[in-house]
Amino acid sequence: MTTENTTQSPVRLAVIIGSVRHERFADAITDWLLTELAALDGLEVDPIDLADIDLPLQGTQPGGTETVISDRLRAADAYLVVTPEYNHSFPAALKNAIDWHFTEWAYKPVAFVGYGAGSGGIRAIEQLRLIFPELRATTTRDAVLLNAPWTRLGPNGYEGTDAERGALAATMTELDWWARTLRAGRVATQESAA
């Protein structure tokens, strides 16, 4: 793949749904999010719902072990993590999924959609921003914070506000830039090593 094709081809975006609770608000938010993302050009979206993934607790070999989602994570150019805030942090299942993988995250960007009662999920996101750089991933500055989103649940599902749609647009613009830039860098590195 040449650099020109790298910048023009669609960005493969893995949307990772971090909540695995039986009754969860993540479904309504994800439905809204996928509808909004479908309106954007240049994206191929792969939703990865951790509630549907049989991923045991981290074993004795951190990173480098193939899982049922390794290929999907490896194929992604960028990640959009949807996380609730539980007790001022993010869900354990999300950390487990992150820790099971290593090279899949490297030199790729990660953006966030957080939700919570008072904070909109910012404390969960801030903690994730500490973890991903250790895996050589780049986190975006912009994020989407959904403050008490269950108060905007209508007959057609979650009804995002104009401000939330604006935050998503800004986040996706930044994520797209990083995805295309880092993909070009990965391709150039592979070509020079060949």
Short mmCIF file of N, CA and C in Angstrom, two decimals:
data_model
loop_
_atom_site.label_atom_id
_atom_site.label_comp_id
_atom_site.label_asym_id
_atom_site.label_seq_id
_atom_site.Cartn_x
_atom_site.Cartn_y
_atom_site.Cartn_z
N MET A 1 0.85 -1.19 0.00
CA MET A 1 0.00 0.00 0.00
C MET A 1 0.89 1.24 0.00
N THR A 2 0.68 2.14 -0.93
CA THR A 2 1.47 3.36 -0.99
C THR A 2 0.91 4.38 -0.02
N THR A 3 1.69 5.43 0.24
CA THR A 3 1.24 6.47 1.15
C THR A 3 -0.02 7.14 0.63
N GLU A 4 -0.13 7.35 -0.69
CA GLU A 4 -1.33 7.97 -1.25
C GLU A 4 -2.56 7.12 -0.97
N ASN A 5 -2.48 5.79 -1.20
CA ASN A 5 -3.59 4.90 -0.91
C ASN A 5 -3.88 4.86 0.58
N THR A 6 -2.84 4.96 1.39
CA THR A 6 -3.00 4.92 2.83
C THR A 6 -3.84 6.09 3.33
N THR A 7 -3.64 7.26 2.76
CA THR A 7 -4.39 8.42 3.23
C THR A 7 -5.79 8.49 2.64
N GLN A 8 -6.03 7.83 1.51
CA GLN A 8 -7.33 7.92 0.85
C GLN A 8 -8.29 6.80 1.24
N SER A 9 -7.78 5.62 1.59
CA SER A 9 -8.66 4.50 1.89
C SER A 9 -9.39 4.73 3.21
N PRO A 10 -10.56 4.10 3.37
CA PRO A 10 -11.35 4.31 4.60
C PRO A 10 -10.58 3.94 5.86
N VAL A 11 -10.90 4.62 6.94
CA VAL A 11 -10.34 4.31 8.25
C VAL A 11 -11.16 3.17 8.84
N ARG A 12 -10.48 2.11 9.23
CA ARG A 12 -11.13 0.97 9.89
C ARG A 12 -11.19 1.29 11.39
N LEU A 13 -12.41 1.52 11.87
CA LEU A 13 -12.64 1.96 13.24
C LEU A 13 -13.27 0.85 14.06
N ALA A 14 -12.59 0.40 15.11
CA ALA A 14 -13.17 -0.55 16.05
C ALA A 14 -13.82 0.26 17.18
N VAL A 15 -15.12 0.08 17.35
CA VAL A 15 -15.86 0.70 18.45
C VAL A 15 -15.97 -0.34 19.55
N ILE A 16 -15.30 -0.10 20.66
CA ILE A 16 -15.23 -1.07 21.74
C ILE A 16 -16.20 -0.66 22.84
N ILE A 17 -17.20 -1.52 23.09
CA ILE A 17 -18.20 -1.25 24.12
C ILE A 17 -17.73 -1.91 25.40
N GLY A 18 -17.39 -1.09 26.41
CA GLY A 18 -16.70 -1.57 27.59
C GLY A 18 -17.55 -2.11 28.71
N SER A 19 -18.85 -1.83 28.71
CA SER A 19 -19.71 -2.33 29.78
C SER A 19 -20.17 -3.74 29.46
N VAL A 20 -20.15 -4.61 30.47
CA VAL A 20 -20.65 -5.98 30.29
C VAL A 20 -21.80 -6.29 31.24
N ARG A 21 -22.33 -5.29 31.88
CA ARG A 21 -23.45 -5.52 32.81
C ARG A 21 -24.67 -6.04 32.05
N HIS A 22 -25.46 -6.85 32.76
CA HIS A 22 -26.65 -7.43 32.14
C HIS A 22 -27.64 -6.35 31.72
N GLU A 23 -27.98 -5.46 32.63
CA GLU A 23 -28.83 -4.32 32.30
C GLU A 23 -27.91 -3.11 32.25
N ARG A 24 -27.74 -2.56 31.07
CA ARG A 24 -26.76 -1.49 30.90
C ARG A 24 -27.32 -0.44 29.95
N PHE A 25 -26.80 0.76 30.10
CA PHE A 25 -27.21 1.86 29.23
C PHE A 25 -26.34 1.92 27.98
N ALA A 26 -25.29 1.14 27.94
CA ALA A 26 -24.36 1.15 26.80
C ALA A 26 -25.06 0.84 25.49
N ASP A 27 -26.09 0.01 25.52
CA ASP A 27 -26.77 -0.35 24.27
C ASP A 27 -27.42 0.87 23.61
N ALA A 28 -28.10 1.69 24.41
CA ALA A 28 -28.74 2.89 23.86
C ALA A 28 -27.71 3.87 23.32
N ILE A 29 -26.63 4.04 24.06
CA ILE A 29 -25.58 4.95 23.61
C ILE A 29 -24.91 4.42 22.34
N THR A 30 -24.64 3.13 22.30
CA THR A 30 -24.00 2.54 21.12
C THR A 30 -24.88 2.66 19.89
N ASP A 31 -26.19 2.42 20.05
CA ASP A 31 -27.12 2.58 18.91
C ASP A 31 -27.05 4.01 18.37
N TRP A 32 -27.07 4.99 19.27
CA TRP A 32 -26.98 6.40 18.86
C TRP A 32 -25.65 6.67 18.17
N LEU A 33 -24.59 6.17 18.77
CA LEU A 33 -23.25 6.41 18.26
C LEU A 33 -23.08 5.80 16.86
N LEU A 34 -23.52 4.57 16.67
CA LEU A 34 -23.38 3.92 15.36
C LEU A 34 -24.19 4.63 14.29
N THR A 35 -25.35 5.17 14.66
CA THR A 35 -26.16 5.95 13.72
C THR A 35 -25.42 7.22 13.31
N GLU A 36 -24.83 7.90 14.29
CA GLU A 36 -24.07 9.12 13.99
C GLU A 36 -22.84 8.80 13.13
N LEU A 37 -22.15 7.72 13.43
CA LEU A 37 -20.95 7.35 12.67
C LEU A 37 -21.29 6.94 11.24
N ALA A 38 -22.48 6.35 11.04
CA ALA A 38 -22.88 5.92 9.70
C ALA A 38 -23.02 7.10 8.75
N ALA A 39 -23.23 8.29 9.29
CA ALA A 39 -23.38 9.48 8.46
C ALA A 39 -22.03 10.07 8.04
N LEU A 40 -20.94 9.56 8.58
CA LEU A 40 -19.61 10.08 8.26
C LEU A 40 -19.00 9.31 7.10
N ASP A 41 -18.34 10.02 6.22
CA ASP A 41 -17.66 9.39 5.09
C ASP A 41 -16.28 8.87 5.53
N GLY A 42 -15.80 7.85 4.83
CA GLY A 42 -14.44 7.38 5.02
C GLY A 42 -14.22 6.51 6.23
N LEU A 43 -15.29 5.85 6.71
CA LEU A 43 -15.18 4.98 7.88
C LEU A 43 -15.70 3.59 7.57
N GLU A 44 -15.02 2.59 8.07
CA GLU A 44 -15.53 1.23 8.14
C GLU A 44 -15.59 0.88 9.62
N VAL A 45 -16.80 0.71 10.16
CA VAL A 45 -16.99 0.56 11.60
C VAL A 45 -17.19 -0.90 11.97
N ASP A 46 -16.45 -1.35 12.99
CA ASP A 46 -16.57 -2.70 13.52
C ASP A 46 -16.88 -2.59 15.02
N PRO A 47 -18.15 -2.77 15.42
CA PRO A 47 -18.48 -2.73 16.85
C PRO A 47 -18.01 -4.01 17.54
N ILE A 48 -17.25 -3.85 18.61
CA ILE A 48 -16.77 -4.98 19.41
C ILE A 48 -17.38 -4.84 20.81
N ASP A 49 -18.41 -5.65 21.08
CA ASP A 49 -19.12 -5.58 22.35
C ASP A 49 -18.50 -6.60 23.30
N LEU A 50 -17.83 -6.13 24.32
CA LEU A 50 -17.15 -7.03 25.25
C LEU A 50 -18.12 -7.94 25.99
N ALA A 51 -19.40 -7.57 26.06
CA ALA A 51 -20.39 -8.45 26.69
C ALA A 51 -20.63 -9.71 25.86
N ASP A 52 -20.32 -9.65 24.58
CA ASP A 52 -20.51 -10.80 23.69
C ASP A 52 -19.24 -11.60 23.47
N ILE A 53 -18.15 -11.19 24.11
CA ILE A 53 -16.84 -11.82 23.88
C ILE A 53 -16.48 -12.70 25.07
N ASP A 54 -16.14 -13.94 24.80
CA ASP A 54 -15.71 -14.86 25.86
C ASP A 54 -14.21 -14.66 26.07
N LEU A 55 -13.89 -13.73 26.92
CA LEU A 55 -12.49 -13.40 27.19
C LEU A 55 -12.21 -13.65 28.66
N PRO A 56 -11.51 -14.74 29.00
CA PRO A 56 -11.27 -15.03 30.41
C PRO A 56 -10.40 -13.96 31.06
N LEU A 57 -10.34 -14.01 32.37
CA LEU A 57 -9.46 -13.08 33.07
C LEU A 57 -8.03 -13.30 32.59
N GLN A 58 -7.27 -12.22 32.57
CA GLN A 58 -5.90 -12.25 32.06
C GLN A 58 -5.13 -13.44 32.62
N GLY A 59 -4.52 -14.18 31.71
CA GLY A 59 -3.75 -15.36 32.12
C GLY A 59 -2.32 -15.01 32.48
N THR A 60 -1.48 -15.99 32.38
CA THR A 60 -0.10 -15.82 32.81
C THR A 60 0.78 -15.18 31.74
N GLN A 61 0.27 -15.07 30.50
CA GLN A 61 1.06 -14.48 29.41
C GLN A 61 0.45 -13.13 29.02
N PRO A 62 0.93 -12.04 29.59
CA PRO A 62 0.38 -10.73 29.24
C PRO A 62 0.75 -10.34 27.82
N GLY A 63 -0.24 -9.98 27.04
CA GLY A 63 -0.01 -9.52 25.68
C GLY A 63 0.56 -10.62 24.79
N GLY A 64 0.34 -10.48 23.50
CA GLY A 64 0.89 -11.41 22.54
C GLY A 64 0.14 -12.72 22.42
N THR A 65 -0.89 -12.94 23.21
CA THR A 65 -1.68 -14.15 23.15
C THR A 65 -2.91 -13.89 22.28
N GLU A 66 -3.16 -14.76 21.31
CA GLU A 66 -4.30 -14.58 20.42
C GLU A 66 -5.61 -14.80 21.18
N THR A 67 -6.58 -13.94 20.94
CA THR A 67 -7.92 -14.07 21.51
C THR A 67 -8.93 -14.02 20.37
N VAL A 68 -10.20 -14.15 20.73
CA VAL A 68 -11.25 -14.14 19.71
C VAL A 68 -11.38 -12.77 19.03
N ILE A 69 -10.81 -11.73 19.61
CA ILE A 69 -10.90 -10.41 18.99
C ILE A 69 -9.55 -9.88 18.50
N SER A 70 -8.50 -10.66 18.63
CA SER A 70 -7.16 -10.18 18.22
C SER A 70 -7.14 -9.72 16.77
N ASP A 71 -7.68 -10.52 15.86
CA ASP A 71 -7.66 -10.16 14.44
C ASP A 71 -8.43 -8.88 14.18
N ARG A 72 -9.56 -8.70 14.85
CA ARG A 72 -10.37 -7.49 14.65
C ARG A 72 -9.65 -6.25 15.17
N LEU A 73 -9.00 -6.38 16.31
CA LEU A 73 -8.24 -5.25 16.85
C LEU A 73 -7.03 -4.95 15.97
N ARG A 74 -6.37 -5.98 15.49
CA ARG A 74 -5.20 -5.81 14.62
C ARG A 74 -5.59 -5.12 13.31
N ALA A 75 -6.77 -5.43 12.78
CA ALA A 75 -7.22 -4.86 11.51
C ALA A 75 -7.61 -3.40 11.63
N ALA A 76 -7.89 -2.94 12.84
CA ALA A 76 -8.36 -1.56 13.04
C ALA A 76 -7.24 -0.55 12.84
N ASP A 77 -7.60 0.60 12.27
CA ASP A 77 -6.69 1.75 12.18
C ASP A 77 -6.82 2.66 13.39
N ALA A 78 -7.97 2.56 14.07
CA ALA A 78 -8.27 3.45 15.19
C ALA A 78 -9.31 2.79 16.08
N TYR A 79 -9.40 3.28 17.30
CA TYR A 79 -10.34 2.73 18.27
C TYR A 79 -11.17 3.85 18.89
N LEU A 80 -12.45 3.57 19.09
CA LEU A 80 -13.34 4.46 19.82
C LEU A 80 -13.90 3.64 20.97
N VAL A 81 -13.49 3.97 22.18
CA VAL A 81 -13.86 3.22 23.36
C VAL A 81 -15.07 3.88 24.01
N VAL A 82 -16.13 3.09 24.19
CA VAL A 82 -17.35 3.55 24.87
C VAL A 82 -17.29 3.00 26.29
N THR A 83 -17.17 3.90 27.26
CA THR A 83 -17.01 3.44 28.64
C THR A 83 -17.92 4.17 29.61
N PRO A 84 -18.56 3.41 30.50
CA PRO A 84 -19.23 4.06 31.63
C PRO A 84 -18.20 4.39 32.70
N GLU A 85 -18.62 5.19 33.64
CA GLU A 85 -17.79 5.43 34.82
C GLU A 85 -18.41 4.70 35.99
N TYR A 86 -17.70 3.70 36.49
CA TYR A 86 -18.14 2.94 37.67
C TYR A 86 -17.19 3.27 38.81
N ASN A 87 -17.70 3.82 39.88
CA ASN A 87 -16.89 4.10 41.07
C ASN A 87 -15.63 4.89 40.73
N HIS A 88 -15.80 5.94 39.93
CA HIS A 88 -14.72 6.84 39.52
C HIS A 88 -13.69 6.16 38.61
N SER A 89 -14.06 5.08 37.94
CA SER A 89 -13.13 4.39 37.06
C SER A 89 -13.90 3.73 35.92
N PHE A 90 -13.20 2.90 35.15
CA PHE A 90 -13.81 2.21 34.02
C PHE A 90 -14.00 0.73 34.39
N PRO A 91 -14.78 -0.02 33.61
CA PRO A 91 -15.07 -1.41 33.97
C PRO A 91 -13.85 -2.33 33.90
N ALA A 92 -13.84 -3.31 34.78
CA ALA A 92 -12.75 -4.29 34.82
C ALA A 92 -12.66 -5.07 33.52
N ALA A 93 -13.79 -5.36 32.89
CA ALA A 93 -13.78 -6.12 31.63
C ALA A 93 -13.02 -5.37 30.54
N LEU A 94 -13.11 -4.06 30.56
CA LEU A 94 -12.38 -3.25 29.58
C LEU A 94 -10.88 -3.34 29.82
N LYS A 95 -10.46 -3.24 31.07
CA LYS A 95 -9.03 -3.37 31.40
C LYS A 95 -8.53 -4.76 31.02
N ASN A 96 -9.34 -5.78 31.26
CA ASN A 96 -8.96 -7.14 30.89
C ASN A 96 -8.74 -7.26 29.38
N ALA A 97 -9.65 -6.67 28.61
CA ALA A 97 -9.51 -6.72 27.15
C ALA A 97 -8.28 -5.97 26.68
N ILE A 98 -8.00 -4.84 27.31
CA ILE A 98 -6.79 -4.08 26.96
C ILE A 98 -5.55 -4.92 27.26
N ASP A 99 -5.51 -5.51 28.45
CA ASP A 99 -4.32 -6.24 28.89
C ASP A 99 -4.08 -7.53 28.12
N TRP A 100 -5.11 -8.13 27.57
CA TRP A 100 -4.94 -9.35 26.79
C TRP A 100 -4.18 -9.09 25.50
N HIS A 101 -4.13 -7.84 25.07
CA HIS A 101 -3.53 -7.50 23.78
C HIS A 101 -2.37 -6.53 24.00
N PHE A 102 -1.47 -6.51 23.03
CA PHE A 102 -0.31 -5.63 23.17
C PHE A 102 0.00 -4.96 21.84
N THR A 103 0.48 -5.73 20.89
CA THR A 103 0.87 -5.14 19.59
C THR A 103 -0.32 -4.60 18.82
N GLU A 104 -1.51 -5.10 19.09
CA GLU A 104 -2.70 -4.63 18.37
C GLU A 104 -2.94 -3.13 18.54
N TRP A 105 -2.57 -2.58 19.69
CA TRP A 105 -2.82 -1.16 19.99
C TRP A 105 -1.71 -0.24 19.45
N ALA A 106 -0.57 -0.78 19.18
CA ALA A 106 0.62 0.04 18.94
C ALA A 106 0.50 0.94 17.73
N TYR A 107 0.88 2.18 17.92
CA TYR A 107 0.95 3.21 16.87
C TYR A 107 -0.41 3.43 16.21
N LYS A 108 -1.45 3.39 17.03
CA LYS A 108 -2.81 3.66 16.57
C LYS A 108 -3.48 4.61 17.56
N PRO A 109 -4.45 5.38 17.11
CA PRO A 109 -5.11 6.34 18.00
C PRO A 109 -6.34 5.75 18.69
N VAL A 110 -6.61 6.26 19.88
CA VAL A 110 -7.76 5.85 20.68
C VAL A 110 -8.51 7.11 21.10
N ALA A 111 -9.82 7.10 20.85
CA ALA A 111 -10.70 8.18 21.31
C ALA A 111 -11.75 7.57 22.23
N PHE A 112 -12.50 8.44 22.92
CA PHE A 112 -13.39 7.94 23.96
C PHE A 112 -14.76 8.60 23.92
N VAL A 113 -15.77 7.77 24.24
CA VAL A 113 -17.12 8.24 24.55
C VAL A 113 -17.39 7.74 25.96
N GLY A 114 -17.53 8.66 26.90
CA GLY A 114 -17.75 8.29 28.29
C GLY A 114 -19.12 8.73 28.75
N TYR A 115 -19.65 8.00 29.73
CA TYR A 115 -20.93 8.42 30.31
C TYR A 115 -20.95 8.09 31.79
N GLY A 116 -21.67 8.93 32.51
CA GLY A 116 -21.76 8.75 33.95
C GLY A 116 -22.73 9.76 34.55
N ALA A 117 -22.98 9.61 35.84
CA ALA A 117 -24.00 10.40 36.51
C ALA A 117 -23.64 11.89 36.57
N GLY A 118 -22.52 12.21 37.16
CA GLY A 118 -22.19 13.61 37.32
C GLY A 118 -21.04 14.09 36.47
N SER A 119 -20.18 13.16 36.09
CA SER A 119 -18.95 13.55 35.42
C SER A 119 -18.97 13.34 33.91
N GLY A 120 -19.97 12.63 33.41
CA GLY A 120 -19.98 12.30 32.01
C GLY A 120 -18.93 11.28 31.64
N GLY A 121 -18.36 10.62 32.64
CA GLY A 121 -17.36 9.58 32.39
C GLY A 121 -15.93 10.08 32.31
N ILE A 122 -15.68 11.34 32.63
CA ILE A 122 -14.34 11.91 32.44
C ILE A 122 -13.29 11.22 33.30
N ARG A 123 -13.65 10.79 34.51
CA ARG A 123 -12.64 10.14 35.37
C ARG A 123 -12.22 8.79 34.79
N ALA A 124 -13.17 8.06 34.20
CA ALA A 124 -12.83 6.79 33.54
C ALA A 124 -11.91 7.05 32.36
N ILE A 125 -12.24 8.09 31.58
CA ILE A 125 -11.44 8.42 30.39
C ILE A 125 -10.03 8.86 30.79
N GLU A 126 -9.91 9.68 31.81
CA GLU A 126 -8.59 10.15 32.23
C GLU A 126 -7.70 8.98 32.66
N GLN A 127 -8.28 7.98 33.29
CA GLN A 127 -7.48 6.81 33.67
C GLN A 127 -7.07 6.00 32.44
N LEU A 128 -7.97 5.87 31.47
CA LEU A 128 -7.62 5.16 30.23
C LEU A 128 -6.52 5.89 29.47
N ARG A 129 -6.50 7.21 29.58
CA ARG A 129 -5.44 7.99 28.92
C ARG A 129 -4.06 7.73 29.52
N LEU A 130 -4.02 7.21 30.71
CA LEU A 130 -2.75 6.83 31.33
C LEU A 130 -2.29 5.46 30.86
N ILE A 131 -3.22 4.60 30.48
CA ILE A 131 -2.89 3.21 30.14
C ILE A 131 -2.47 3.05 28.69
N PHE A 132 -3.21 3.64 27.76
CA PHE A 132 -2.95 3.38 26.35
C PHE A 132 -1.57 3.81 25.86
N PRO A 133 -1.00 4.92 26.32
CA PRO A 133 0.36 5.26 25.86
C PRO A 133 1.40 4.21 26.23
N GLU A 134 1.18 3.49 27.31
CA GLU A 134 2.10 2.41 27.68
C GLU A 134 2.10 1.31 26.62
N LEU A 135 1.02 1.21 25.86
CA LEU A 135 0.90 0.23 24.78
C LEU A 135 1.25 0.85 23.43
N ARG A 136 1.87 2.01 23.46
CA ARG A 136 2.29 2.77 22.28
C ARG A 136 1.11 3.28 21.45
N ALA A 137 -0.03 3.44 22.08
CA ALA A 137 -1.19 4.03 21.42
C ALA A 137 -1.24 5.52 21.75
N THR A 138 -1.86 6.28 20.86
CA THR A 138 -2.01 7.72 21.04
C THR A 138 -3.46 8.03 21.37
N THR A 139 -3.71 8.75 22.44
CA THR A 139 -5.08 9.11 22.78
C THR A 139 -5.38 10.53 22.30
N THR A 140 -6.61 10.73 21.90
CA THR A 140 -7.02 12.05 21.43
C THR A 140 -7.30 12.97 22.61
N ARG A 141 -7.14 14.25 22.36
CA ARG A 141 -7.49 15.23 23.38
C ARG A 141 -9.00 15.34 23.51
N ASP A 142 -9.68 15.41 22.34
CA ASP A 142 -11.14 15.53 22.35
C ASP A 142 -11.79 14.21 22.74
N ALA A 143 -12.94 14.31 23.39
CA ALA A 143 -13.72 13.15 23.79
C ALA A 143 -15.18 13.56 23.87
N VAL A 144 -16.05 12.58 23.96
CA VAL A 144 -17.48 12.82 24.11
C VAL A 144 -17.86 12.44 25.53
N LEU A 145 -18.41 13.40 26.27
CA LEU A 145 -18.83 13.17 27.66
C LEU A 145 -20.35 13.28 27.73
N LEU A 146 -20.99 12.19 28.14
CA LEU A 146 -22.45 12.14 28.23
C LEU A 146 -22.83 12.14 29.70
N ASN A 147 -23.31 13.30 30.16
CA ASN A 147 -23.67 13.50 31.56
C ASN A 147 -25.11 13.05 31.79
N ALA A 148 -25.29 12.02 32.64
CA ALA A 148 -26.62 11.46 32.95
C ALA A 148 -27.44 11.24 31.68
N PRO A 149 -26.94 10.47 30.72
CA PRO A 149 -27.62 10.31 29.44
C PRO A 149 -28.97 9.63 29.55
N TRP A 150 -29.22 8.88 30.60
CA TRP A 150 -30.51 8.20 30.76
C TRP A 150 -31.66 9.19 30.89
N THR A 151 -31.34 10.45 31.19
CA THR A 151 -32.40 11.46 31.27
C THR A 151 -32.86 11.90 29.88
N ARG A 152 -32.14 11.48 28.82
CA ARG A 152 -32.50 11.85 27.45
C ARG A 152 -32.87 10.61 26.63
N LEU A 153 -33.40 9.60 27.31
CA LEU A 153 -33.85 8.40 26.63
C LEU A 153 -35.29 8.60 26.19
N GLY A 154 -35.52 8.61 24.87
CA GLY A 154 -36.85 8.82 24.32
C GLY A 154 -37.42 7.56 23.72
N PRO A 155 -38.57 7.66 23.06
CA PRO A 155 -39.20 6.48 22.47
C PRO A 155 -38.37 5.84 21.36
N ASN A 156 -37.49 6.61 20.75
CA ASN A 156 -36.62 6.09 19.68
C ASN A 156 -35.20 5.83 20.16
N GLY A 157 -35.03 5.74 21.47
CA GLY A 157 -33.70 5.48 22.02
C GLY A 157 -33.06 6.74 22.58
N TYR A 158 -31.74 6.73 22.65
CA TYR A 158 -31.01 7.86 23.20
C TYR A 158 -31.07 9.04 22.24
N GLU A 159 -31.35 10.21 22.78
CA GLU A 159 -31.44 11.43 21.98
C GLU A 159 -30.29 12.36 22.37
N GLY A 160 -29.24 12.32 21.60
CA GLY A 160 -28.08 13.16 21.88
C GLY A 160 -28.40 14.63 21.66
N THR A 161 -27.69 15.47 22.38
CA THR A 161 -27.87 16.91 22.25
C THR A 161 -26.99 17.45 21.12
N ASP A 162 -27.24 18.68 20.72
CA ASP A 162 -26.39 19.32 19.71
C ASP A 162 -24.95 19.41 20.21
N ALA A 163 -24.78 19.70 21.49
CA ALA A 163 -23.42 19.80 22.05
C ALA A 163 -22.71 18.45 21.99
N GLU A 164 -23.44 17.37 22.25
CA GLU A 164 -22.84 16.04 22.20
C GLU A 164 -22.48 15.66 20.76
N ARG A 165 -23.35 16.00 19.82
CA ARG A 165 -23.03 15.74 18.41
C ARG A 165 -21.83 16.57 17.97
N GLY A 166 -21.73 17.79 18.47
CA GLY A 166 -20.56 18.63 18.17
C GLY A 166 -19.29 18.05 18.74
N ALA A 167 -19.37 17.53 19.97
CA ALA A 167 -18.20 16.89 20.59
C ALA A 167 -17.80 15.64 19.82
N LEU A 168 -18.78 14.89 19.34
CA LEU A 168 -18.47 13.70 18.55
C LEU A 168 -17.81 14.09 17.23
N ALA A 169 -18.31 15.13 16.59
CA ALA A 169 -17.71 15.59 15.33
C ALA A 169 -16.26 16.01 15.55
N ALA A 170 -15.99 16.76 16.62
CA ALA A 170 -14.62 17.21 16.91
C ALA A 170 -13.72 16.01 17.23
N THR A 171 -14.23 15.08 17.99
CA THR A 171 -13.47 13.89 18.35
C THR A 171 -13.14 13.07 17.11
N MET A 172 -14.13 12.89 16.23
CA MET A 172 -13.90 12.08 15.04
C MET A 172 -12.96 12.77 14.05
N THR A 173 -13.00 14.09 13.99
CA THR A 173 -12.06 14.82 13.13
C THR A 173 -10.63 14.60 13.61
N GLU A 174 -10.41 14.70 14.92
CA GLU A 174 -9.08 14.47 15.47
C GLU A 174 -8.66 13.01 15.31
N LEU A 175 -9.59 12.09 15.57
CA LEU A 175 -9.27 10.66 15.45
C LEU A 175 -8.93 10.30 14.01
N ASP A 176 -9.68 10.85 13.05
CA ASP A 176 -9.42 10.58 11.64
C ASP A 176 -8.01 11.05 11.24
N TRP A 177 -7.63 12.25 11.70
CA TRP A 177 -6.29 12.75 11.37
C TRP A 177 -5.21 11.83 11.92
N TRP A 178 -5.34 11.46 13.18
CA TRP A 178 -4.35 10.57 13.79
C TRP A 178 -4.35 9.20 13.10
N ALA A 179 -5.53 8.68 12.79
CA ALA A 179 -5.61 7.35 12.16
C ALA A 179 -4.89 7.34 10.82
N ARG A 180 -5.13 8.36 10.00
CA ARG A 180 -4.50 8.40 8.67
C ARG A 180 -2.99 8.68 8.77
N THR A 181 -2.61 9.54 9.68
CA THR A 181 -1.20 9.87 9.86
C THR A 181 -0.41 8.68 10.39
N LEU A 182 -0.94 8.03 11.42
CA LEU A 182 -0.23 6.89 11.99
C LEU A 182 -0.26 5.69 11.06
N ARG A 183 -1.33 5.52 10.29
CA ARG A 183 -1.35 4.42 9.32
C ARG A 183 -0.27 4.63 8.27
N ALA A 184 -0.12 5.86 7.79
CA ALA A 184 0.94 6.16 6.82
C ALA A 184 2.31 5.88 7.42
N GLY A 185 2.49 6.22 8.68
CA GLY A 185 3.76 5.95 9.35
C GLY A 185 4.03 4.46 9.49
N ARG A 186 3.00 3.69 9.83
CA ARG A 186 3.18 2.24 9.96
C ARG A 186 3.54 1.62 8.60
N VAL A 187 2.86 2.07 7.55
CA VAL A 187 3.14 1.55 6.21
C VAL A 187 4.56 1.92 5.77
N ALA A 188 4.96 3.16 6.00
CA ALA A 188 6.31 3.60 5.62
C ALA A 188 7.36 2.79 6.37
N THR A 189 7.13 2.51 7.63
CA THR A 189 8.08 1.71 8.41
C THR A 189 8.17 0.29 7.87
N GLN A 190 7.02 -0.29 7.53
CA GLN A 190 7.01 -1.65 6.97
C GLN A 190 7.73 -1.70 5.63
N GLU A 191 7.51 -0.67 4.77
CA GLU A 191 8.14 -0.64 3.46
C GLU A 191 9.65 -0.49 3.58
N SER A 192 10.10 0.33 4.55
CA SER A 192 11.55 0.53 4.69
C SER A 192 12.23 -0.69 5.29
N ALA A 193 11.46 -1.50 6.04
CA ALA A 193 12.03 -2.70 6.62
C ALA A 193 12.08 -3.86 5.62
N ALA A 194 11.28 -3.73 4.54
CA ALA A 194 11.22 -4.83 3.54
C ALA A 194 12.43 -4.86 2.65
#
